[in-house]
XYZ file of C-alpha atoms in Angstrom:
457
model
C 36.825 -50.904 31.222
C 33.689 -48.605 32.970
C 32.913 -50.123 36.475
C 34.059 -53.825 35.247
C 32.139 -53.752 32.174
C 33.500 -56.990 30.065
C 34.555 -56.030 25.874
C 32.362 -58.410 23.513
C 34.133 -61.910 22.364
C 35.051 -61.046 19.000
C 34.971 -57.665 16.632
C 35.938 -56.990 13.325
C 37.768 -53.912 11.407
C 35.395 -51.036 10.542
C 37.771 -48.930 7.913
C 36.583 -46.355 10.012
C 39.346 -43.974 11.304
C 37.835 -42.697 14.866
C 36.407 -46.423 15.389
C 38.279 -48.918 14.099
C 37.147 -51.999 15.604
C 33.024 -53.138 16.496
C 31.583 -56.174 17.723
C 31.595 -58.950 15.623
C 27.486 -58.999 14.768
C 27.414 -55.196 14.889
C 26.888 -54.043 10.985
C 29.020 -50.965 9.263
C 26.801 -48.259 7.282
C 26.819 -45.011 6.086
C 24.364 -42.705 7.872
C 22.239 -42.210 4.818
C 20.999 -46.015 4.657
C 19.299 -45.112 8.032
C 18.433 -41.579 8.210
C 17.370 -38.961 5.609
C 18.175 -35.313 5.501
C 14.806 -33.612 5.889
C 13.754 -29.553 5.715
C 10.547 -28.348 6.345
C 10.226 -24.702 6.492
C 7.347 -22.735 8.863
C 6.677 -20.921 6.039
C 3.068 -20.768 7.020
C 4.037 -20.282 11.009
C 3.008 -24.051 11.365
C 4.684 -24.368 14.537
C 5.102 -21.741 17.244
C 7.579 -23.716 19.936
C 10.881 -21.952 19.839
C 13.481 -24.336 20.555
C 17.612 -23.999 20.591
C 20.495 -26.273 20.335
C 22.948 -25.346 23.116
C 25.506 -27.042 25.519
C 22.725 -27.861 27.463
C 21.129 -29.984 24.485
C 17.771 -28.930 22.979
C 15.790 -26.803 25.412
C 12.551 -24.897 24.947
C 13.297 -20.623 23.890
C 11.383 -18.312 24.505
C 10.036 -15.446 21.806
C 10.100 -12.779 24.627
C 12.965 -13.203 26.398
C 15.089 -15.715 23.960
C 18.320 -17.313 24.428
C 20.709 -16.405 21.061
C 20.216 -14.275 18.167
C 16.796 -13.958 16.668
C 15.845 -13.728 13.228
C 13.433 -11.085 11.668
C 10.898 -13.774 11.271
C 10.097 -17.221 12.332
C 8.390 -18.370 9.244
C 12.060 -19.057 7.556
C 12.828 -21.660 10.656
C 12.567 -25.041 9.942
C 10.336 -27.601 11.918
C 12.015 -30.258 13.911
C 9.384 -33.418 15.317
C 9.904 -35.289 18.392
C 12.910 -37.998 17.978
C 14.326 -35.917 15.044
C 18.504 -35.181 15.526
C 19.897 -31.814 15.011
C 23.427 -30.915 13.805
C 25.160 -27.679 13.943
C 27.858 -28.383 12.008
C 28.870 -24.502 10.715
C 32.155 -22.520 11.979
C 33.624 -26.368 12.937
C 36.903 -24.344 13.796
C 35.376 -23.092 16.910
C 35.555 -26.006 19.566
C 33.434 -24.949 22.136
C 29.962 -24.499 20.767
C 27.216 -27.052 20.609
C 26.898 -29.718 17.696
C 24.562 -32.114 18.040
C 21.122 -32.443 19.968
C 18.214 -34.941 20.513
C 14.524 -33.309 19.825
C 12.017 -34.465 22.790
C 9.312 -32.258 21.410
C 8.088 -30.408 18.144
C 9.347 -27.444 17.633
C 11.291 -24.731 15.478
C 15.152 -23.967 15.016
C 17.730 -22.270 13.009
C 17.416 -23.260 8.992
C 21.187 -23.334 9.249
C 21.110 -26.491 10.965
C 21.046 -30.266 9.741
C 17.596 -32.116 10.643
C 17.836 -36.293 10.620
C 15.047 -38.673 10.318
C 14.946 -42.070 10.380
C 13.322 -44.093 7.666
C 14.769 -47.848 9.144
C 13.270 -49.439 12.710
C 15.320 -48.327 15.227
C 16.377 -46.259 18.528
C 17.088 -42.764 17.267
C 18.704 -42.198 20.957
C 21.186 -44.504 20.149
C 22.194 -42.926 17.214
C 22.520 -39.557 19.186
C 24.434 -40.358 21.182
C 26.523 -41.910 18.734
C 27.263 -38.934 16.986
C 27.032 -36.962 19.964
C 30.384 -39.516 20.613
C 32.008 -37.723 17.462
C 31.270 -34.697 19.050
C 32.864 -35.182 21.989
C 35.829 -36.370 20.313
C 36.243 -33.475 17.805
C 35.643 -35.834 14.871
C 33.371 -32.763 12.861
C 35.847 -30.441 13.564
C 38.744 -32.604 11.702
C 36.892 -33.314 8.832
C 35.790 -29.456 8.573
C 39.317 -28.398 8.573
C 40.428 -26.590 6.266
C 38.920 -23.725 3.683
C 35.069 -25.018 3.819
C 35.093 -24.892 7.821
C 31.342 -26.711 7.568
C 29.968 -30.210 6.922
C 26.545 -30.383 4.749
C 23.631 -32.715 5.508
C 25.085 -34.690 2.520
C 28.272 -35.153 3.970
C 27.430 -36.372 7.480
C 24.680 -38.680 5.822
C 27.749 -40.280 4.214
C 30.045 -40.872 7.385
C 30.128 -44.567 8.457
C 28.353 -45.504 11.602
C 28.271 -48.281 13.571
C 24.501 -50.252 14.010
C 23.904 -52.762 16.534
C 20.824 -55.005 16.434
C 18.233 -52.712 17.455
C 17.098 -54.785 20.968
C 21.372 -53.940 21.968
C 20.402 -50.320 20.883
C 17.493 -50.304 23.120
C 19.740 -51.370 25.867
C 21.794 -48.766 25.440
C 19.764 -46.149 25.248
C 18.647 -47.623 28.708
C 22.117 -47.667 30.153
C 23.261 -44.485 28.530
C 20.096 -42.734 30.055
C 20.706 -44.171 33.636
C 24.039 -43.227 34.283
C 24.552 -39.999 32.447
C 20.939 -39.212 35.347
C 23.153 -40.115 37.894
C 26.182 -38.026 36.515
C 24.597 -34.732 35.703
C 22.732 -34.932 39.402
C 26.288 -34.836 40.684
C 27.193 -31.904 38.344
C 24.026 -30.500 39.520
C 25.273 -30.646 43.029
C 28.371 -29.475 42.410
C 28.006 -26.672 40.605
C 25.230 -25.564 43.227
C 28.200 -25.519 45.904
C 30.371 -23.149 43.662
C 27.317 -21.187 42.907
C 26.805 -20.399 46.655
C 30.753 -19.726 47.361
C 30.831 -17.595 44.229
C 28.044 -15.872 45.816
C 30.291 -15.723 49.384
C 33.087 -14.035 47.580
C 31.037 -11.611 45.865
C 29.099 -10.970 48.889
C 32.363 -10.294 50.906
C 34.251 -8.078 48.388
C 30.967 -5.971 47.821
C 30.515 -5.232 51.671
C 34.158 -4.466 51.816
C 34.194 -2.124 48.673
C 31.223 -0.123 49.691
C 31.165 -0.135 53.882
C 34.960 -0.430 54.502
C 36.325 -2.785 56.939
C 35.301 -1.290 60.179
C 31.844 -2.115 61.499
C 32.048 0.710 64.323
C 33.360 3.321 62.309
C 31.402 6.504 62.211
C 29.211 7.047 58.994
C 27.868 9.510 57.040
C 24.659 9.536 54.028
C 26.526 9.516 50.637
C 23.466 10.957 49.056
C 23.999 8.178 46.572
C 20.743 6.279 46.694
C 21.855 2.810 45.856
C 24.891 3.573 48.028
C 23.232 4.561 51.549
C 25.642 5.596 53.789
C 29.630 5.658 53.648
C 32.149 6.218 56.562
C 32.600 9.347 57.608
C 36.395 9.642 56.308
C 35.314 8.808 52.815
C 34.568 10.609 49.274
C 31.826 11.020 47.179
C 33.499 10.970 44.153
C 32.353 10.065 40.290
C 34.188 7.511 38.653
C 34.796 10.036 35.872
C 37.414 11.290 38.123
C 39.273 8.360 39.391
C 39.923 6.834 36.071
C 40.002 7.847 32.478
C 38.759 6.006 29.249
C 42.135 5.827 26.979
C 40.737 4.259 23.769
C 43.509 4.158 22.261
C 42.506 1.759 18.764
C 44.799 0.133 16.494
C 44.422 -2.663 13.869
C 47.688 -4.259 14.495
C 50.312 -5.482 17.505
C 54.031 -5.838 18.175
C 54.949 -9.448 18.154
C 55.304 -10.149 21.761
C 51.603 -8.360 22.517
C 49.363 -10.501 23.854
C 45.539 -10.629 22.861
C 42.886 -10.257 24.979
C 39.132 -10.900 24.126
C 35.772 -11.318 26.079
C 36.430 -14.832 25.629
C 39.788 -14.737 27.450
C 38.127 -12.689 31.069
C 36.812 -15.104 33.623
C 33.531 -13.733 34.404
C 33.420 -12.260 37.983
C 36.917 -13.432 38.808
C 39.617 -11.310 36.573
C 41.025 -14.437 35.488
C 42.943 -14.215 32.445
C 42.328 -17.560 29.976
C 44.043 -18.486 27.032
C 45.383 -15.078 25.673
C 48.274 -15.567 23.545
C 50.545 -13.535 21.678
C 49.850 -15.601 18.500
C 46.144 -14.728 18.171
C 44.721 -13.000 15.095
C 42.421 -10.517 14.820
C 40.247 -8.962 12.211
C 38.925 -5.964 13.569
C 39.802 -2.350 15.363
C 41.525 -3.503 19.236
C 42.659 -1.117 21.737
C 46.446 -1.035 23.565
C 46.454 -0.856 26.746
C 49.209 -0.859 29.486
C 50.250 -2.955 32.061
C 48.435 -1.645 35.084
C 45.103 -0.317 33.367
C 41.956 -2.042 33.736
C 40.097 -3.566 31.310
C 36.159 -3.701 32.080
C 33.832 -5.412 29.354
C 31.375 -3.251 28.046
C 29.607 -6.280 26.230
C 27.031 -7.757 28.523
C 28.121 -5.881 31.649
C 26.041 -8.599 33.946
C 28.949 -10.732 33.026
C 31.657 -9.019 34.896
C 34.607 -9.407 32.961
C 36.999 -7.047 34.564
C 40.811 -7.557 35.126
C 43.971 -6.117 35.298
C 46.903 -7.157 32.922
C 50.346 -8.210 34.278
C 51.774 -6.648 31.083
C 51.156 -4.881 27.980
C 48.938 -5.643 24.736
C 45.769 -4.817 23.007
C 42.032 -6.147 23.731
C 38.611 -6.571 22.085
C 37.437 -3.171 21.357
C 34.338 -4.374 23.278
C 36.538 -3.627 26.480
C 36.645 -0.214 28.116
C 40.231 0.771 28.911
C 41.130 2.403 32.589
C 43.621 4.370 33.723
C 44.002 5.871 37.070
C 43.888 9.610 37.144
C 46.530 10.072 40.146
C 48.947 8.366 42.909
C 46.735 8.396 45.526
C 44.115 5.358 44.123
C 45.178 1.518 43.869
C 44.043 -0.119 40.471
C 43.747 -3.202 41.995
C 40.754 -1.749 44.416
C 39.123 0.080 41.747
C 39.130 -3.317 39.905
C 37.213 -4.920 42.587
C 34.770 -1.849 43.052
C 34.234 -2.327 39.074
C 33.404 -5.952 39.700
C 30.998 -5.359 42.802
C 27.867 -6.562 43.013
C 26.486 -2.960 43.330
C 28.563 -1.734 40.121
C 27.723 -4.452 37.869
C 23.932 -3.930 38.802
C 23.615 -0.286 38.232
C 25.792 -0.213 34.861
C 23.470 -3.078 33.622
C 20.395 -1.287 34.176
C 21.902 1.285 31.523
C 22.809 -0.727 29.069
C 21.250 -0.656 25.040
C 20.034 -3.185 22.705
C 18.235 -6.002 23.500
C 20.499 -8.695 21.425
C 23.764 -7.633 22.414
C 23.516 -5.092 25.619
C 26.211 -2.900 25.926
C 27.456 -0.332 28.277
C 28.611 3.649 27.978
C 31.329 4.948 29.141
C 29.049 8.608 29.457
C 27.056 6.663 32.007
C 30.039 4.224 33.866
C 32.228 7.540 34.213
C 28.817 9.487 36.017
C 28.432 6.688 38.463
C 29.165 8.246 41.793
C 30.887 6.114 44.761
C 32.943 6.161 47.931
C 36.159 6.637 47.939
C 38.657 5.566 51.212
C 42.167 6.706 51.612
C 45.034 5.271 49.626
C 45.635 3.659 52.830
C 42.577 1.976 53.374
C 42.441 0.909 49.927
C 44.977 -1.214 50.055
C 43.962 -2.720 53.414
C 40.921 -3.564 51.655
C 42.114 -5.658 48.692
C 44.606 -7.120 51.414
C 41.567 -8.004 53.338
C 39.585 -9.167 50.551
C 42.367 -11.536 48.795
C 43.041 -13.288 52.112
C 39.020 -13.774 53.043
C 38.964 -15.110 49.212
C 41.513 -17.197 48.750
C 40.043 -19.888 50.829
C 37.039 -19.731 48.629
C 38.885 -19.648 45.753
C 40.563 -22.997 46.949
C 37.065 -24.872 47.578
C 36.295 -23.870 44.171
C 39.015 -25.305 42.705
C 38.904 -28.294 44.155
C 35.404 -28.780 43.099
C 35.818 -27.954 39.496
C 38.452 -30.594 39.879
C 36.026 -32.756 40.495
C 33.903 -31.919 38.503
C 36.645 -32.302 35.707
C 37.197 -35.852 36.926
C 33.212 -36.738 35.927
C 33.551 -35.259 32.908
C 36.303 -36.993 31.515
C 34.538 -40.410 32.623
C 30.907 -39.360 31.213
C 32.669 -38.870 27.906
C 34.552 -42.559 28.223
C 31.614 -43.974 29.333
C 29.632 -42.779 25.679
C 32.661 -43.668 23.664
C 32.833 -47.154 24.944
C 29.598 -48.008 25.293
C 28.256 -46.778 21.858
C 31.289 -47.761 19.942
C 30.919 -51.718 21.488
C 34.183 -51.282 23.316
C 32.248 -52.494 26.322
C 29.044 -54.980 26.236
C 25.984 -54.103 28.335
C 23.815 -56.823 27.353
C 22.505 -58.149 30.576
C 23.347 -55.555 32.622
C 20.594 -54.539 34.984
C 19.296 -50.855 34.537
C 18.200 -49.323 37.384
C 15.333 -47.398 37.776
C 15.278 -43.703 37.132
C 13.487 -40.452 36.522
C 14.010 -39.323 33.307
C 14.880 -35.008 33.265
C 13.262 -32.494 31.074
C 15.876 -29.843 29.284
C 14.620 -26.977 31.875
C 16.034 -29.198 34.886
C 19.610 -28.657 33.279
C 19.388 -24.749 34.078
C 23.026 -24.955 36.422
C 24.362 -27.862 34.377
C 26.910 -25.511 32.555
C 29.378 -23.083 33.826
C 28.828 -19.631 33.279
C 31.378 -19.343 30.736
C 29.726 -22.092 28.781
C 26.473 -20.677 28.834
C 27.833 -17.338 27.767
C 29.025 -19.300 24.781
C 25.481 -20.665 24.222
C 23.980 -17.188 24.233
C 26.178 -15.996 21.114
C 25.558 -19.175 19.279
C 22.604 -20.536 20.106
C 20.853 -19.753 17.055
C 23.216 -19.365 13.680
C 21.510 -17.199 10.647
């Protein structure tokens, strides 16, 4: 039990599958017998406060600059009030999206989502984080299985729920609030410290890359403006003519192919996650082969650029690279791809505002220093063992991080299911955090994710 929390004296069978037991003076009802399914459309642009429903929970958008897709016009959003609860419960096969969200201020979202009101006394937190519990424990995306792949306002108004007296509500709303503070300030900190070795590494690989390894070495101007000078034994060269764009499409792969999308390329690492060989796809790929590099032309600022241990195809959203002779190592070209400097300069170039993408016509005119074959090679020696330490910290804090996680999502179940009872329990004192504090709650990856769903038309 959480930190010698004590279970209730007695419970009672719910005939609810994900929670099958609840304290013995706790009452069993179906969602709609305490919330109603409510649209209002800002059909008259009622309400101008953008907001979106991310991993991050509801947080303020912004018109100019906004987080997600947009639509052609606000006035077919729907207006959400302060203490209202928001479901997103569309595409339920894909796991790693937001669901569910608690409204702290008036504002509009996506018509495609579920709005709740209550109509009965009590703590609508509670009942967040109640179903926020379901989220957590991919309870939507069980019952969505299947052809349908969604869950209507109707449908999650008739799920059973679990309803405390509304003074043990309060008090766990109170308890909820105060530890899950304390929880995301050590995410918070956390995630700051990989933030700043991230930063190391890059820093390190992008001096190496550009300068060499030799801080005496004679130099030269490269003529290259965001370049400055080079040593003197290097080439200017264009990247044009140090690898080649292969785009080679096809719609289909040999069994033992593996698949690799956007989604599978660790941002500014190369890591490979999650391909498989069994993954379907719906739309033109490209082969490449083991040895070319693959450099993601979708959102360049995100840096997904690796190198394949062996054959397959990708998203057609990647460039394929091959080097154009003996005398260049992939594996440096990979980091030069995925150097600060690079990654800069190619996003500067890119087109459309929703989904900014990247030209090859532009990457290939990009003009760089080139070292020796030699000194290539000494480079990404240099730069793997200067990294690997980093890499190591890292890991061990995302373990850690890990760790929290798993217990912030026990801690939910438990206490919002009445596996534990925190009657009586002393809450202490704490400062409650807006949305905008929660900026580096979320790896990147997961707030890549929120970008491409954050608002569902």
């Amino acid at each position: 039990m959480e930190n010698g929390l004590k279970p209730y004296e007695e419970y009672k069978q719910t005939n609810i599958v994900w929670n099958e037991k609840t304290p013995l003076h706790w009452e069993v009802k179906r969602g709609k017998e305490i919330f109603k399914y409510k649209k209002e459309i800002n059909s008259k642009y009622q309400c101008s406060n953008i907001l979106s429903l991310t991993l991050k929970g509801v947080v303020k958008n912004s018109e100019n600059n906004p987080i997600g897709l947009v639509p052609k016009d606000y006035a077919t959003y729907q207006i959400f009030e302060k203490g209202d609860l928001v479901f997103k419960l569309i595409d339920l096969e894909n796991y790693k999206t937001s669901r569910v969200g608690f409204v702290n201020q008036r504002g509009i979202m996506s018509p495609a989502y579920i709005r709740l009101q209550s109509y009965v006394g009590c703590n609508n937190k509670y009942f967040y984080y109640q179903y926020y519990d379901l989220y957590l424990r991919g309870v939507y995306n069980k019952l969505g299985e299947g052809v349908r792949s969604t869950l209507s306002g109707k449908d999650l108004l008739n799920l059973r729920i679990v309803v405390p007296p509304k003074e043990e509500q309060d008090q766990i709303v109170r308890y909820l609030d105060s530890k899950l503070s304390k929880i995301n300030k050590f995410f918070r900190a956390k995630k700051k410290q990989v933030k700043l070795l991230k930063e190391l590494k890059q820093a390190i690989i992008n001096q190496a890359v550009t300068k060499g390894l030799d801080p005496n070495v004679k130099i030269k101007p490269s003529g290259i403006e965001w370049l400055g000078d080079i040593p003197e034994g290097w080439e200017v060269r264009r990247i044009k003519t140090i690898v080649k764009n292969t785009a080679i499409t096809t719609t289909q792969k040999d069994e033992d192919d593996i698949y690799i999308g956007l989604e599978n390329v660790e941002s500014w690492s190369g890591r490979i996650i999650n391909a498989s060989t069994e993954t379907v796809f719906d739309s033109t790929a490209k082969k490449y082969n083991d040895g070319n590099i693959l450099f993601g032309k979708l959102r360049p600022y995100l840096a997904k650029v690796t190198i394949p241990s062996k054959k397959g195809v990708c998203s057609g959203e990647f460039l394929v690279l091959e080097t154009l002779s003996g005398d260049l190592y992939n594996k440096f070209v990979e980091y030069l791809l995925r150097s600060n400097s690079i990654i800069e300069l190619i996003s500067m170039s890119t087109y459309g505002a929703k989904m900014p993408r990247a030209e090859w016509d532009f990457i290939g005119n990009i003009k760089i220093g080139l070292p020796s074959l030699n000194e290539q090679q000494e480079i990404v020696t240099y730069i793997e063992a200067k990294t690997r330490t980093i890499d190591k910290a890292i890991e061990s804090i995302k373990k850690q991080i890990d760790i929290i996680t798993e217990y912030r999502t026990s801690l939910i179940s438990n206490v919002v299911t009445g596996k534990v009872d925190v009657r009586g329990i002393e809450v202490e004192d704490f400062i409650e955090e807006s949305e905008e504090d929660f900026e580096d709650l979320e790896e990147p990856e997961l707030l890549e994710e929120n970008i491409e769903m954050g608002e569902e038309e």
